[in-house]
Amino acid sequence: MFTYLKPDVRERLVAAGKLVRISGDGSCIDNENSTDEDALIINLLGPIPLPLRLAGNSYQVNWYAAVRSTELEKVEGLAAALRKSGGQNLFADLAPSMAVNSAVVIGNPENLENPLVRVHSNCLTGDVFGSQRCECGAQLASAVSRIADDPSGGIIIYMAGHEGRGIGLWAKAATYLLQDAGENTYQANQSLGLPADSRDFTDAAALILYFLGNRPMRLLTNNPKKIDDLSSAGLTQMTTQGHVAGVSKWNKRYLSAKQSWGHKISDSDIAT
C-alpha cells in the first residue's frame, strides 16, 4: 500500500489541526523530529465525517487514519525514487503492505462516562466478504451497533495489520486449507512455523489513550491476551463485556478452538 502526502498538503493539514502526531502514551508531539529513533510516534489524520451502512443500519461517525512515523519515512524514500524515475518499473517496490490503522469515533465518548471500546483486528474474509468461517464481520457490525445505541458512545480501533492474528492474508489462506485437513485455527498457524497469535496492540493502546485517556471504559472482547496487552500499555481502568456474535454451524469449531485457547466464551454462547 503506497501511502504518501505531498509536503505542502501535509503542512495545510497540520495547520488545520487535521494531522497530528502522538506518542505511545497518547500525548500530542509538537516537534516534527523525534530525538529517539525507537520511540513510537503515530501520525493521525482526521476527523473525517463518514456515513456508514452496516448490516442494514446507517450511522454517522468520524473516521481517523493512523500510521507509524517509521512507516511514513519508508514511503518518503519510495516517493523520491518514483519522482526520479518518472514512475517506471517501481510497482514491486510500492506493493509491500503497510499497516494503516483506523479509529472510528461514534458519539462523543470523550465527554461521557465509561464509553465502549472495541479493538478489532482486520479480517478481509469476514469483514468484507462476509465469510462465516469466523465471526469477525458479525463482531464488527455488532460493535458499531452496540456503541451507537449506548448513551456514552465509544470508539472502534481497527487494526489493519492483524490479518490471521498477525500472519497476513497469504499465510491465512494456507491455514484455511490446513484447517480443512483437520487442524484448528491455532494449530494451523503453528504448522506454518508461525505464532498462534502474533498481534501487537501497542498502537491500539496509544490511540485509545489519545482519544479517551486512561479512564474507566468498557472493552468489548472475549480475548484475555488483548486485555493483558492493553493493560500493560497503560490502560488500567478497563472492564470487559463479552462480545460473541455471528455464531453459526460454519464457525462453531473455530469458536470452540478459541474457547480452548482461553477466550471467555461459554458453551451456551456457541450453542447452535
GROMACS .gro file of C-alpha atoms in nm, residues 32-225:
model
  194
   32GLU     CA    1   0.844   1.730   1.377
   33ASN     CA    2   1.151   1.525   1.457
   34SER     CA    3   1.190   1.282   1.743
   35THR     CA    4   1.525   1.251   1.917
   36ASP     CA    5   1.456   0.887   1.997
   37GLU     CA    6   1.451   0.666   1.687
   38ASP     CA    7   1.297   0.381   1.885
   39ALA     CA    8   1.009   0.590   2.021
   40LEU     CA    9   0.661   0.505   1.900
   41ILE     CA   10   0.520   0.800   1.704
   42ILE     CA   11   0.186   0.776   1.528
   43ASN     CA   12   0.058   1.017   1.263
   44LEU     CA   13  -0.317   1.064   1.299
   45LEU     CA   14  -0.527   1.210   1.016
   46GLY     CA   15  -0.885   1.328   1.079
   47PRO     CA   16  -1.159   1.361   1.179
   48ILE     CA   17  -1.322   1.264   0.851
   49PRO     CA   18  -1.706   1.255   0.856
   50LEU     CA   19  -1.811   0.911   0.737
   51PRO     CA   20  -2.166   0.787   0.683
   52LEU     CA   21  -2.171   0.410   0.741
   53ARG     CA   22  -2.416   0.139   0.647
   54LEU     CA   23  -2.358  -0.199   0.813
   55ALA     CA   24  -2.596  -0.492   0.838
   56GLY     CA   25  -2.880  -0.275   0.707
   57ASN     CA   26  -2.829   0.005   0.962
   58SER     CA   27  -2.697   0.358   0.898
   59TYR     CA   28  -2.459   0.550   1.123
   60GLN     CA   29  -2.276   0.880   1.116
   61VAL     CA   30  -1.924   0.852   1.255
   62ASN     CA   31  -1.588   1.027   1.246
   63TRP     CA   32  -1.301   0.833   1.094
   64TYR     CA   33  -0.929   0.879   1.161
   65ALA     CA   34  -0.640   0.711   0.979
   66ALA     CA   35  -0.327   0.627   1.177
   67VAL     CA   36   0.019   0.516   1.069
   68ARG     CA   37   0.357   0.495   1.241
   69SER     CA   38   0.615   0.758   1.152
   70THR     CA   39   0.866   0.484   1.074
   71GLU     CA   40   0.633   0.355   0.803
   72LEU     CA   41   0.592   0.701   0.653
   73GLU     CA   42   0.967   0.752   0.640
   74LYS     CA   43   0.997   0.445   0.418
   75VAL     CA   44   0.729   0.586   0.190
   76GLU     CA   45   0.908   0.921   0.161
   77GLY     CA   46   1.209   0.738   0.017
   78LEU     CA   47   0.992   0.545  -0.227
   79ALA     CA   48   0.822   0.866  -0.337
   80ALA     CA   49   1.158   1.029  -0.407
   81ALA     CA   50   1.261   0.730  -0.619
   82LEU     CA   51   0.927   0.739  -0.800
   83ARG     CA   52   0.971   1.103  -0.895
   84LYS     CA   53   1.331   1.050  -1.005
   85SER     CA   54   1.247   0.761  -1.238
   86GLY     CA   55   0.930   0.909  -1.377
   87GLY     CA   56   0.726   0.633  -1.221
   88GLN     CA   57   0.862   0.344  -1.426
   89ASN     CA   58   0.926  -0.009  -1.303
   90LEU     CA   59   0.852   0.064  -0.938
   91PHE     CA   60   0.532  -0.130  -0.885
   92ALA     CA   61   0.707  -0.408  -0.696
   93ASP     CA   62   0.866  -0.154  -0.461
   94LEU     CA   63   0.533   0.012  -0.390
   95ALA     CA   64   0.338  -0.307  -0.329
   96PRO     CA   65   0.451  -0.404   0.025
   97SER     CA   66   0.177  -0.389   0.284
   98MET     CA   67   0.173  -0.101   0.528
   99ALA     CA   68  -0.045  -0.111   0.836
  100VAL     CA   69  -0.265   0.199   0.825
  101ASN     CA   70  -0.492   0.158   1.124
  102SER     CA   71  -0.822   0.335   1.183
  103ALA     CA   72  -1.016   0.490   1.469
  104VAL     CA   73  -1.392   0.519   1.430
  105VAL     CA   74  -1.544   0.754   1.686
  106ILE     CA   75  -1.917   0.719   1.747
  107GLY     CA   76  -2.093   0.989   1.950
  108ASN     CA   77  -1.888   1.198   2.191
  109PRO     CA   78  -1.719   0.940   2.414
  110GLU     CA   79  -1.451   1.186   2.527
  111ASN     CA   80  -1.719   1.385   2.713
  112LEU     CA   81  -1.914   1.096   2.864
  113GLU     CA   82  -1.868   0.835   3.134
  114ASN     CA   83  -1.741   0.485   3.074
  115PRO     CA   84  -1.751   0.465   2.692
  116LEU     CA   85  -1.748   0.140   2.497
  117VAL     CA   86  -1.429   0.045   2.312
  118ARG     CA   87  -1.371  -0.225   2.053
  119VAL     CA   88  -1.022  -0.311   1.925
  120HIS     CA   89  -1.096  -0.504   1.607
  121SER     CA   90  -0.837  -0.699   1.409
  122ASN     CA   91  -0.894  -0.669   1.037
  123CYS     CA   92  -1.027  -0.973   0.856
  124LEU     CA   93  -1.078  -0.939   0.481
  125THR     CA   94  -1.273  -1.263   0.451
  126GLY     CA   95  -1.507  -1.181   0.740
  127ASP     CA   96  -1.530  -0.801   0.736
  128VAL     CA   97  -1.553  -0.760   0.358
  129PHE     CA   98  -1.662  -1.091   0.206
  130GLY     CA   99  -1.895  -1.185   0.492
  131SER     CA  100  -1.732  -1.524   0.550
  132GLN     CA  101  -1.889  -1.736   0.821
  133ARG     CA  102  -1.573  -1.937   0.884
  134CYS     CA  103  -1.505  -1.679   1.158
  135GLU     CA  104  -1.721  -1.430   1.348
  136CYS     CA  105  -1.524  -1.117   1.259
  137GLY     CA  106  -1.770  -0.944   1.028
  138ALA     CA  107  -2.057  -1.003   1.270
  139GLN     CA  108  -1.845  -0.877   1.561
  140LEU     CA  109  -1.761  -0.556   1.375
  141ALA     CA  110  -2.124  -0.486   1.284
  142SER     CA  111  -2.236  -0.571   1.637
  143ALA     CA  112  -1.973  -0.341   1.791
  144VAL     CA  113  -2.084  -0.046   1.578
  145SER     CA  114  -2.446  -0.112   1.670
  146ARG     CA  115  -2.376  -0.151   2.042
  147ILE     CA  116  -2.168   0.165   2.058
  148ALA     CA  117  -2.420   0.369   1.856
  149ASP     CA  118  -2.702   0.257   2.087
  150ASP     CA  119  -2.506   0.328   2.406
  151PRO     CA  120  -2.560   0.671   2.572
  152SER     CA  121  -2.184   0.701   2.631
  153GLY     CA  122  -2.088   0.632   2.272
  154GLY     CA  123  -1.745   0.490   2.208
  155ILE     CA  124  -1.468   0.411   1.966
  156ILE     CA  125  -1.356   0.128   1.740
  157ILE     CA  126  -0.985   0.084   1.676
  158TYR     CA  127  -0.947  -0.112   1.352
  159MET     CA  128  -0.608  -0.280   1.331
  160ALA     CA  129  -0.510  -0.317   0.966
  161GLY     CA  130  -0.201  -0.531   1.017
  162HIS     CA  131  -0.371  -0.812   1.207
  163GLU     CA  132  -0.498  -1.045   0.935
  164GLY     CA  133  -0.487  -1.405   1.055
  165ARG     CA  134  -0.388  -1.293   1.408
  166GLY     CA  135  -0.084  -1.121   1.258
  167ILE     CA  136   0.039  -1.367   0.992
  168GLY     CA  137  -0.103  -1.189   0.686
  169LEU     CA  138  -0.360  -1.284   0.424
  170TRP     CA  139  -0.141  -1.519   0.218
  171ALA     CA  140  -0.047  -1.733   0.517
  172LYS     CA  141  -0.404  -1.716   0.644
  173ALA     CA  142  -0.525  -1.868   0.316
  174ALA     CA  143  -0.284  -2.157   0.373
  175THR     CA  144  -0.412  -2.206   0.728
  176TYR     CA  145  -0.766  -2.242   0.595
  177LEU     CA  146  -0.652  -2.537   0.383
  178LEU     CA  147  -0.478  -2.686   0.685
  179GLN     CA  148  -0.795  -2.640   0.889
  180ASP     CA  149  -0.994  -2.820   0.618
  181ALA     CA  150  -0.747  -3.107   0.661
  182GLY     CA  151  -0.829  -3.130   1.033
  183GLU     CA  152  -0.621  -2.875   1.224
  184ASN     CA  153  -0.775  -2.599   1.432
  185THR     CA  154  -0.705  -2.231   1.372
  186TYR     CA  155  -0.416  -2.213   1.622
  187GLN     CA  156  -0.256  -2.540   1.516
  188ALA     CA  157  -0.263  -2.426   1.153
  189ASN     CA  158  -0.064  -2.111   1.232
  190GLN     CA  159   0.192  -2.316   1.419
  191SER     CA  160   0.216  -2.574   1.138
  192LEU     CA  161   0.342  -2.291   0.917
  193GLY     CA  162   0.611  -2.217   1.175
  194LEU     CA  163   0.429  -1.902   1.283
  195PRO     CA  164   0.297  -1.792   1.623
  196ALA     CA  165  -0.058  -1.885   1.716
  197ASP     CA  166  -0.117  -1.513   1.784
  198SER     CA  167   0.146  -1.253   1.694
  199ARG     CA  168  -0.069  -0.942   1.712
  200ASP     CA  169   0.071  -0.623   1.867
  201PHE     CA  170  -0.179  -0.394   2.041
  202THR     CA  171   0.068  -0.115   2.122
  203ASP     CA  172  -0.069   0.122   1.857
  204ALA     CA  173  -0.426   0.049   1.965
  205ALA     CA  174  -0.345   0.147   2.322
  206ALA     CA  175  -0.181   0.472   2.208
  207LEU     CA  176  -0.488   0.567   2.005
  208ILE     CA  177  -0.726   0.488   2.292
  209LEU     CA  178  -0.513   0.695   2.530
  210TYR     CA  179  -0.518   0.984   2.281
  211PHE     CA  180  -0.895   0.984   2.239
  212LEU     CA  181  -1.010   0.880   2.587
  213GLY     CA  182  -0.715   0.895   2.824
  214ASN     CA  183  -0.673   0.634   3.095
  215ARG     CA  184  -1.019   0.650   3.243
  216PRO     CA  185  -1.297   0.397   3.301
  217MET     CA  186  -1.406   0.231   2.980
  218ARG     CA  187  -1.577  -0.092   2.874
  219LEU     CA  188  -1.381  -0.311   2.634
  220LEU     CA  189  -1.582  -0.535   2.401
  221THR     CA  190  -1.374  -0.852   2.389
  222ASN     CA  191  -1.353  -1.219   2.481
  223ASN     CA  192  -0.974  -1.233   2.442
  224PRO     CA  193  -0.759  -1.231   2.760
  225LYS     CA  194  -0.442  -1.156   2.557
   0.00000   0.00000   0.00000
